Amino acid sequence: MTDWAATRARFALPEGVIYLDGNSLGPLPVGVPERMERVLAQWRDSLIGGWNEGWMAWPGALGDRIGRLIGAPEGTVTVGDTLSIKVHQLLAAALEMRSERRVILSDRGNFPTDLYMAEGLIASLGRGHELRLVEPEEVEGALTEEVAVLMLTQVDYRTGRMHDMAALTGAAHSVGALALWDLAHSAGAVPVDLSGAGADLACGCTYKYLNAGPGAPAFAYVRPDLIDDVRPALSGWLGHAAPFAFEPSYRPARGIDRLRVGTPPVLQLAALEAALDAWDGVGMDAVRARSVALQERLVAGVERETDLRLASPRDPHRRGSQVSFRHPEGYAIVQALIARGVIGDFRSPDIVRLGVTPLFLSEGDIDAAVGHVAAVMRGREWDRPEMKARRAVT
Ligand SMILES: *Cc1c(COP(=O)(O)O)cnc(C)c1O
C-alpha cells in the first residue's frame, strides 16, 4: 500500500491552495532547494572540475531513472534541451530512416509545437514532405504505405483523451511506418511501457507530471535496435563520439548519447534529480488506480453540482490524468477558481482543465475543489470584469 500522505509530504505546496495544475507545471518537491544548493556549492568550490564530478554524465543517468517510469531499458533515454527540440530531432531521424516516404501522420488534437516543428522541418528539408492531420479517432484508418512516421501525443492536452499506444504502434508497423510518441502528458501520469508497445521513438518533458520545475529539460528515447541508424540532424559536439577530441568533423556517439546536443543545463538537472526522488517506492499502477478514483470523484461532483459539460472521455481508462470541462466562459471560470485558491487552467477555446496528480492530491482536496466549482457557478463569480481580463499565459 502506498502511503499517500507521505508522498504529499514530498511537495512544498502553499497553504490554502488546491493545485489542479500539476499537469502543466508540477509543484516544488521539498528536496529540490537543498540539491540545487549543493550543486551551487559544487560550482563555487570545484569550479570547472564539476564536469568531472558527475555533471557530464547526468543526462544519461537521469534518463535511466525516467526510463523506469516509461518502460524504457537502461541506456535508451537521454535528457536535455526542450521538448520542441526533441520532437525535431526524433522526427528528422524518422524521416531519414524512411527516406522513400513523404507523409508525417498526426492528429488534430496534437499540441501545436509538435505540429509547428514538423512544418518547420518539412520546409527546411525541402523534399516535398507532407504533414497530414486527421481526427484522433481516424488515425488507424489513415495509416497507409505513404506514411513515414506516425507522430502522436499519447494524451491530448486539452481533453485528456488517451491513444492506445501498443495498438497504434502495431498498426504503424504493419504499414512499415515508424511510431513517434510524445509523452508530455503521460510520463508520471499513466503507466507507459515503451518496450512492450514496441514504440520506435519517444520524448516528453519533465516539468509537468515529473515536477522538475519551470524550464526543466526534456527527454528522448530511441528503441535500442534503431539507435545506431539514427543520424542526428542537430549534430552538436556533445552528441559526438569523442567531444573532447575536438575533431573537425562530426561522428555520432554510440547509442542514445548521439541525441545530446550541447552543454547540459546542470542546475535544472539538479532539480530534476531531486524531483525524481518523489517517485521512490511508488508504483505507476498504484498511481494510476488512485488517479482514476480521484478523477471519477471529481467528475461525479462537478456534474452533480454544476452544468459544466465533460469534455474528456467518459471512460476513465481512455483518459490520462486530467479532467476537462467545456463552458463558453471557461476562461473566467478558471480565474474565479484561482481567486478561491483552486488552481487549474484554461485551454482555448472553452476548456476548463483540471489536473489530477495523486502524489499530492487527496479525496479531501477533490471534495473541496468540487465545493469551490459549485460556489463559482452558483454565485456567477466568473461574471465580473476582473475575471475576464486575459493574461498572457492562460
Ligand atoms: C507541454 C508540451 C510541449 C512543450 O514543449 P516545450 O518545448 O517544452 O515548451 C510540447 N509538446 C506537448 C505535447 C506538450 O504537452
Coordinates of C-alpha atoms and ligand atoms in Angstrom, one line a residue:
M1 CA 0.0 0.0 0.0
T2 CA 1.3 3.4 -0.9
D3 CA 1.3 6.0 1.9
W4 CA -0.2 8.9 0.0
A5 CA 0.2 11.3 3.0
A6 CA 4.0 10.5 2.8
T7 CA 4.1 11.3 -0.9
R8 CA 2.1 14.5 -0.3
A9 CA 4.8 15.5 2.2
R10 CA 7.4 15.3 -0.6
F11 CA 6.0 18.6 -2.0
A12 CA 6.1 22.1 -0.8
L13 CA 2.6 23.4 -1.6
P14 CA 1.4 26.7 -0.4
E15 CA -1.1 26.7 2.4
G16 CA -4.7 27.0 1.3
V17 CA -4.1 26.1 -2.3
I18 CA -5.6 23.1 -4.1
Y19 CA -3.3 22.6 -7.0
L20 CA -5.0 21.1 -10.0
D21 CA -2.3 22.2 -12.4
G22 CA 0.4 19.6 -11.8
N23 CA -0.2 18.5 -15.4
S24 CA 1.2 21.9 -16.6
L25 CA 3.8 22.8 -14.1
G26 CA 4.4 20.4 -11.2
P27 CA 4.9 21.9 -7.7
L28 CA 8.2 22.2 -6.0
P29 CA 9.4 18.9 -4.5
V30 CA 10.9 19.6 -1.0
G31 CA 14.3 18.1 -1.8
V32 CA 14.9 20.5 -4.8
P33 CA 16.3 23.6 -3.0
E34 CA 18.8 21.6 -1.0
R35 CA 20.0 19.7 -4.0
M36 CA 20.4 22.9 -6.0
E37 CA 22.3 24.5 -3.1
R38 CA 24.6 21.5 -3.2
V39 CA 25.3 21.9 -6.9
L40 CA 25.7 25.7 -6.5
A41 CA 28.3 24.9 -3.8
Q42 CA 30.0 22.5 -6.1
W43 CA 30.1 25.1 -8.8
R44 CA 31.6 27.6 -6.2
D45 CA 34.2 25.1 -4.8
S46 CA 35.0 22.8 -7.7
L47 CA 34.6 25.4 -10.5
I48 CA 35.1 23.7 -13.8
G49 CA 36.1 20.5 -12.0
G50 CA 32.4 19.9 -11.6
W51 CA 32.2 18.5 -15.1
N52 CA 34.3 15.5 -13.9
E53 CA 32.3 15.1 -10.7
G54 CA 29.3 13.7 -12.5
W55 CA 27.7 16.7 -14.3
M56 CA 28.6 15.5 -17.7
A57 CA 27.1 12.0 -17.2
W58 CA 23.8 13.3 -15.7
P59 CA 21.8 13.3 -18.9
G60 CA 22.1 9.6 -19.2
A61 CA 21.9 8.8 -15.5
L62 CA 18.7 10.8 -15.2
G63 CA 17.4 9.4 -18.5
D64 CA 17.7 5.9 -16.9
R65 CA 15.6 7.0 -13.9
I66 CA 12.9 8.4 -16.2
G67 CA 13.2 5.2 -18.2
R68 CA 11.9 3.2 -15.2
L69 CA 8.7 5.3 -15.3
I70 CA 8.1 4.7 -19.0
G71 CA 9.2 1.2 -19.6
A72 CA 12.5 2.1 -21.3
P73 CA 15.6 -0.1 -20.7
E74 CA 18.8 1.4 -19.4
G75 CA 20.8 3.4 -21.9
T76 CA 17.8 4.3 -24.1
V77 CA 16.8 7.7 -22.7
T78 CA 18.7 10.9 -22.6
V79 CA 17.8 14.3 -21.1
G80 CA 18.4 17.8 -22.4
D81 CA 17.0 20.7 -24.4
T82 CA 13.3 21.4 -24.6
L83 CA 10.6 19.1 -25.8
S84 CA 10.2 21.1 -29.0
I85 CA 13.8 20.4 -29.9
K86 CA 13.5 16.7 -29.0
V87 CA 10.4 16.4 -31.3
H88 CA 12.5 18.0 -34.1
Q89 CA 15.4 15.6 -33.6
L90 CA 13.3 12.4 -33.5
L91 CA 11.1 13.5 -36.4
A92 CA 14.2 14.2 -38.5
A93 CA 15.6 10.8 -37.6
A94 CA 12.4 9.1 -38.5
L95 CA 12.1 10.8 -41.9
E96 CA 15.6 9.8 -42.7
M97 CA 15.0 6.2 -41.7
R98 CA 12.0 6.1 -44.0
S99 CA 13.6 8.3 -46.7
E100 CA 11.5 6.9 -49.5
R101 CA 8.2 8.0 -47.9
R102 CA 6.8 11.5 -47.6
V103 CA 4.0 11.7 -45.1
I104 CA 4.1 12.5 -41.4
L105 CA 0.7 11.5 -39.9
S106 CA -0.6 13.2 -36.8
D107 CA -3.9 14.1 -35.3
R108 CA -5.7 17.5 -35.0
G109 CA -5.6 17.2 -31.2
N110 CA -1.8 17.2 -31.1
F111 CA -0.1 20.0 -29.2
P112 CA 0.8 22.9 -31.6
T113 CA 4.5 22.9 -31.0
D114 CA 4.8 19.3 -32.3
L115 CA 2.9 20.3 -35.5
Y116 CA 4.9 23.6 -35.9
M117 CA 8.2 21.7 -35.5
A118 CA 7.0 19.3 -38.2
E119 CA 6.1 22.2 -40.5
G120 CA 9.5 23.8 -40.0
L121 CA 11.4 20.6 -40.6
I122 CA 9.5 19.9 -43.8
A123 CA 10.3 23.4 -45.0
S124 CA 14.0 23.1 -44.3
L125 CA 14.3 19.6 -45.8
G126 CA 12.6 20.9 -48.9
R127 CA 11.9 17.4 -50.2
G128 CA 8.2 17.6 -50.5
H129 CA 7.1 16.0 -47.2
E130 CA 3.5 16.5 -46.1
L131 CA 2.1 16.8 -42.6
R132 CA -1.2 15.0 -42.8
L133 CA -3.7 15.7 -39.9
V134 CA -6.7 13.6 -39.2
E135 CA -9.2 13.4 -36.3
P136 CA -7.9 11.3 -33.3
E137 CA -10.4 8.6 -34.0
E138 CA -9.3 8.3 -37.6
V139 CA -5.6 7.7 -37.1
E140 CA -5.6 4.0 -37.6
G141 CA -7.6 4.2 -40.8
A142 CA -5.3 6.8 -42.2
L143 CA -2.2 4.7 -41.9
T144 CA -1.0 3.9 -45.4
E145 CA 2.2 2.9 -47.0
E146 CA 2.9 6.6 -47.8
V147 CA 3.4 7.2 -44.1
A148 CA 7.0 7.5 -42.9
V149 CA 6.1 8.2 -39.3
L150 CA 3.1 8.3 -37.1
M151 CA 3.7 11.2 -34.7
L152 CA 1.2 11.3 -31.8
T153 CA 0.9 12.8 -28.4
Q154 CA -0.5 9.9 -26.3
V155 CA -2.6 12.0 -24.0
D156 CA -4.5 15.0 -25.6
Y157 CA -3.5 18.2 -23.7
R158 CA -7.0 19.6 -23.9
T159 CA -9.4 16.7 -23.3
G160 CA -7.1 14.1 -21.7
R161 CA -8.2 11.6 -24.4
M162 CA -5.6 8.8 -24.5
H163 CA -4.4 6.9 -27.6
D164 CA -3.8 3.2 -27.4
M165 CA 0.0 3.2 -27.8
A166 CA 0.5 -0.5 -28.3
A167 CA -2.3 -0.9 -30.9
L168 CA -1.4 2.2 -32.9
T169 CA 2.3 1.4 -32.8
G170 CA 1.4 -2.1 -34.1
A171 CA -0.8 -0.6 -36.8
A172 CA 2.0 1.8 -37.9
H173 CA 4.5 -1.1 -38.1
S174 CA 2.0 -3.1 -40.2
V175 CA 2.3 -0.5 -43.0
G176 CA 6.0 -0.1 -42.5
A177 CA 5.8 3.3 -40.7
L178 CA 7.7 4.3 -37.5
A179 CA 5.8 5.4 -34.4
L180 CA 7.0 8.6 -32.5
W181 CA 5.2 9.2 -29.2
D182 CA 5.1 12.4 -27.3
L183 CA 4.7 11.5 -23.6
A184 CA 4.4 15.1 -22.3
H185 CA 1.1 14.2 -20.5
S186 CA 1.9 10.5 -20.0
A187 CA 5.3 10.4 -18.1
G188 CA 4.4 10.3 -14.4
A189 CA 0.7 10.4 -15.3
V190 CA -0.1 6.9 -16.6
P191 CA 1.8 3.6 -16.8
V192 CA 3.8 3.7 -20.0
D193 CA 5.5 0.6 -21.5
L194 CA 7.6 1.8 -24.4
S195 CA 9.3 -1.6 -24.8
G196 CA 6.1 -3.6 -24.5
A197 CA 4.4 -1.3 -27.1
G198 CA 7.4 -1.6 -29.4
A199 CA 7.5 2.2 -29.8
D200 CA 10.3 3.4 -32.0
L201 CA 10.8 6.9 -30.8
A202 CA 9.5 8.9 -27.8
C203 CA 10.0 12.1 -26.0
G204 CA 8.5 14.1 -23.2
C205 CA 9.0 16.9 -20.7
T206 CA 10.0 16.9 -17.1
Y207 CA 8.2 20.0 -15.8
K208 CA 4.7 18.6 -15.9
Y209 CA 4.0 15.4 -14.0
L210 CA 7.7 14.9 -13.2
N211 CA 7.8 18.2 -11.2
A212 CA 11.3 19.3 -12.2
G213 CA 10.5 23.0 -12.4
P214 CA 10.0 25.7 -15.0
G215 CA 12.2 25.2 -18.0
A216 CA 13.3 21.8 -16.9
P217 CA 14.8 19.8 -19.8
A218 CA 13.1 17.2 -22.0
F219 CA 13.9 13.5 -22.5
A220 CA 14.2 11.4 -25.7
Y221 CA 14.0 7.7 -26.2
V222 CA 15.0 5.6 -29.2
R223 CA 14.3 1.8 -29.5
P224 CA 17.7 0.2 -28.8
D225 CA 17.9 -1.7 -32.1
L226 CA 17.3 1.5 -34.0
I227 CA 19.6 4.0 -32.3
D228 CA 22.7 3.2 -34.3
D229 CA 20.7 4.0 -37.5
V230 CA 19.8 7.5 -36.2
R231 CA 21.8 10.3 -38.0
P232 CA 21.4 13.3 -35.7
A233 CA 20.0 16.3 -37.5
L234 CA 21.2 18.5 -34.7
S235 CA 24.8 17.3 -34.7
G236 CA 26.2 19.1 -31.7
W237 CA 29.5 18.4 -30.1
L238 CA 28.1 16.6 -27.0
G239 CA 26.5 14.1 -29.3
H240 CA 29.9 13.4 -30.9
A241 CA 31.7 10.1 -30.4
A242 CA 34.6 12.0 -28.8
P243 CA 33.6 15.5 -27.8
F244 CA 37.0 16.3 -26.2
A245 CA 39.0 15.1 -29.2
F246 CA 37.7 18.3 -30.9
E247 CA 37.7 16.7 -34.3
P248 CA 36.8 19.0 -37.2
S249 CA 34.1 16.7 -38.5
Y250 CA 31.1 15.1 -36.8
R251 CA 30.9 11.4 -35.9
P252 CA 27.9 10.4 -33.8
A253 CA 28.3 8.9 -30.4
R254 CA 27.3 5.3 -29.9
G255 CA 23.8 4.8 -28.5
I256 CA 21.4 7.4 -27.2
D257 CA 24.2 9.9 -26.4
R258 CA 24.0 10.9 -30.0
L259 CA 20.8 12.8 -29.2
R260 CA 22.7 15.1 -26.9
V261 CA 23.3 18.5 -28.5
G262 CA 25.2 21.0 -26.3
T263 CA 26.1 21.7 -22.7
P264 CA 23.7 20.1 -20.2
P265 CA 21.6 22.5 -18.0
V266 CA 23.3 21.4 -14.8
L267 CA 21.2 23.5 -12.3
Q268 CA 18.0 22.2 -13.9
L269 CA 19.3 18.7 -13.8
A270 CA 20.0 19.0 -10.1
A271 CA 16.3 20.0 -9.7
L272 CA 15.3 17.0 -11.9
E273 CA 17.4 14.6 -9.9
A274 CA 15.7 15.7 -6.6
A275 CA 12.3 15.8 -8.2
L276 CA 12.6 12.1 -9.3
D277 CA 13.1 11.1 -5.6
A278 CA 9.4 11.9 -5.2
W279 CA 8.7 8.6 -7.1
D280 CA 10.8 6.4 -4.9
G281 CA 8.8 3.4 -3.7
V282 CA 5.8 4.5 -5.8
G283 CA 4.5 2.2 -8.5
M284 CA 2.8 3.7 -11.6
D285 CA 0.0 1.1 -11.3
A286 CA -0.9 2.4 -7.8
V287 CA -0.7 6.0 -9.1
R288 CA -3.0 5.1 -11.9
A289 CA -5.6 3.4 -9.7
R290 CA -5.7 6.4 -7.4
S291 CA -5.7 8.8 -10.3
V292 CA -8.8 7.1 -11.8
A293 CA -10.5 7.1 -8.4
L294 CA -9.8 10.8 -7.8
Q295 CA -10.9 11.7 -11.4
E296 CA -14.2 9.8 -11.0
R297 CA -14.8 11.6 -7.8
L298 CA -14.2 15.0 -9.4
V299 CA -16.4 14.3 -12.5
A300 CA -19.2 13.0 -10.3
G301 CA -19.0 16.0 -8.0
V302 CA -18.8 18.6 -10.8
E303 CA -21.7 17.1 -12.7
R304 CA -23.8 16.8 -9.6
E305 CA -23.3 20.4 -8.6
T306 CA -23.0 22.3 -11.9
D307 CA -23.9 22.4 -15.6
L308 CA -20.3 22.2 -16.8
R309 CA -20.1 19.6 -19.6
L310 CA -17.5 16.9 -19.5
A311 CA -15.0 17.4 -22.4
S312 CA -12.9 14.3 -21.5
P313 CA -13.8 10.7 -22.5
R314 CA -16.4 9.4 -20.1
D315 CA -14.5 6.1 -19.7
P316 CA -11.6 6.9 -17.2
H317 CA -9.5 4.2 -18.9
R318 CA -9.5 6.3 -22.1
R319 CA -8.2 9.4 -20.2
G320 CA -4.8 10.4 -19.0
S321 CA -4.6 12.1 -15.6
Q322 CA -6.7 15.2 -16.1
V323 CA -10.4 16.0 -16.4
S324 CA -11.6 18.8 -18.7
F325 CA -15.0 20.5 -18.9
R326 CA -16.4 22.8 -21.5
H327 CA -18.1 26.1 -20.9
P328 CA -18.2 29.3 -23.1
E329 CA -17.0 31.3 -20.0
G330 CA -14.2 28.8 -19.3
Y331 CA -11.5 31.4 -19.0
A332 CA -13.4 33.5 -16.4
I333 CA -14.4 30.3 -14.5
V334 CA -10.8 29.3 -14.1
Q335 CA -9.9 32.9 -12.9
A336 CA -12.7 32.7 -10.4
L337 CA -11.4 29.4 -9.2
I338 CA -7.9 30.7 -8.9
A339 CA -9.2 33.6 -6.8
R340 CA -10.5 30.9 -4.4
G341 CA -7.2 29.1 -4.3
V342 CA -8.2 26.3 -6.7
I343 CA -5.6 26.4 -9.4
G344 CA -6.5 24.8 -12.7
D345 CA -6.0 26.2 -16.2
F346 CA -7.9 27.2 -19.3
R347 CA -7.2 26.0 -22.8
S348 CA -8.7 27.8 -25.8
P349 CA -11.4 27.9 -26.9
D350 CA -13.6 26.8 -23.9
I351 CA -11.8 24.1 -21.9
V352 CA -11.5 24.2 -18.1
R353 CA -8.7 21.8 -17.4
L354 CA -8.1 20.2 -14.0
G355 CA -5.0 18.0 -13.5
V356 CA -5.3 15.1 -11.1
T357 CA -1.9 14.2 -9.6
P358 CA -2.2 11.5 -6.9
L359 CA 1.3 12.1 -5.4
F360 CA -0.1 15.3 -3.7
L361 CA -3.9 15.4 -4.0
S362 CA -6.3 13.7 -1.7
E363 CA -10.0 12.9 -1.7
G364 CA -10.4 15.9 0.6
D365 CA -8.8 18.2 -1.9
I366 CA -11.1 16.9 -4.6
D367 CA -14.2 17.4 -2.5
A368 CA -13.1 20.9 -1.5
A369 CA -12.4 21.7 -5.2
V370 CA -15.9 20.5 -6.2
G371 CA -17.3 22.8 -3.5
H372 CA -15.4 25.7 -4.9
V373 CA -16.5 25.0 -8.5
A374 CA -20.1 24.8 -7.3
A375 CA -19.8 28.1 -5.5
V376 CA -18.3 29.8 -8.5
M377 CA -21.0 28.6 -10.8
R378 CA -23.9 29.1 -8.4
G379 CA -22.8 32.6 -7.4
R380 CA -21.8 33.5 -11.1
E381 CA -18.4 34.6 -9.6
W382 CA -17.0 34.3 -13.1
D383 CA -19.3 37.1 -14.4
R384 CA -17.1 40.0 -13.3
P385 CA -14.8 42.1 -15.5
E386 CA -11.7 41.2 -13.5
M387 CA -12.3 37.5 -14.2
K388 CA -12.5 38.1 -17.9
A389 CA -9.3 40.1 -18.4
R390 CA -7.0 37.8 -20.4
R391 CA -3.4 37.4 -19.2
A392 CA -0.5 36.4 -21.4
V393 CA -0.2 32.8 -20.0
T394 CA -3.5 31.0 -19.6
Ligands
LIG1 C1 4.0 20.8 -22.9 C2 4.1 20.2 -24.2 C3 5.2 20.7 -25.1 C4 6.1 21.8 -24.6 O1 7.3 21.8 -25.4 P1 8.5 22.7 -24.8 O2 9.5 22.7 -25.9 O3 9.0 22.0 -23.6 O4 8.0 24.1 -24.5 C5 5.3 20.0 -26.3 N1 4.5 19.0 -26.7 C6 3.5 18.6 -25.9 C7 2.6 17.5 -26.4 C8 3.3 19.2 -24.7 O5 2.2 18.8 -23.9

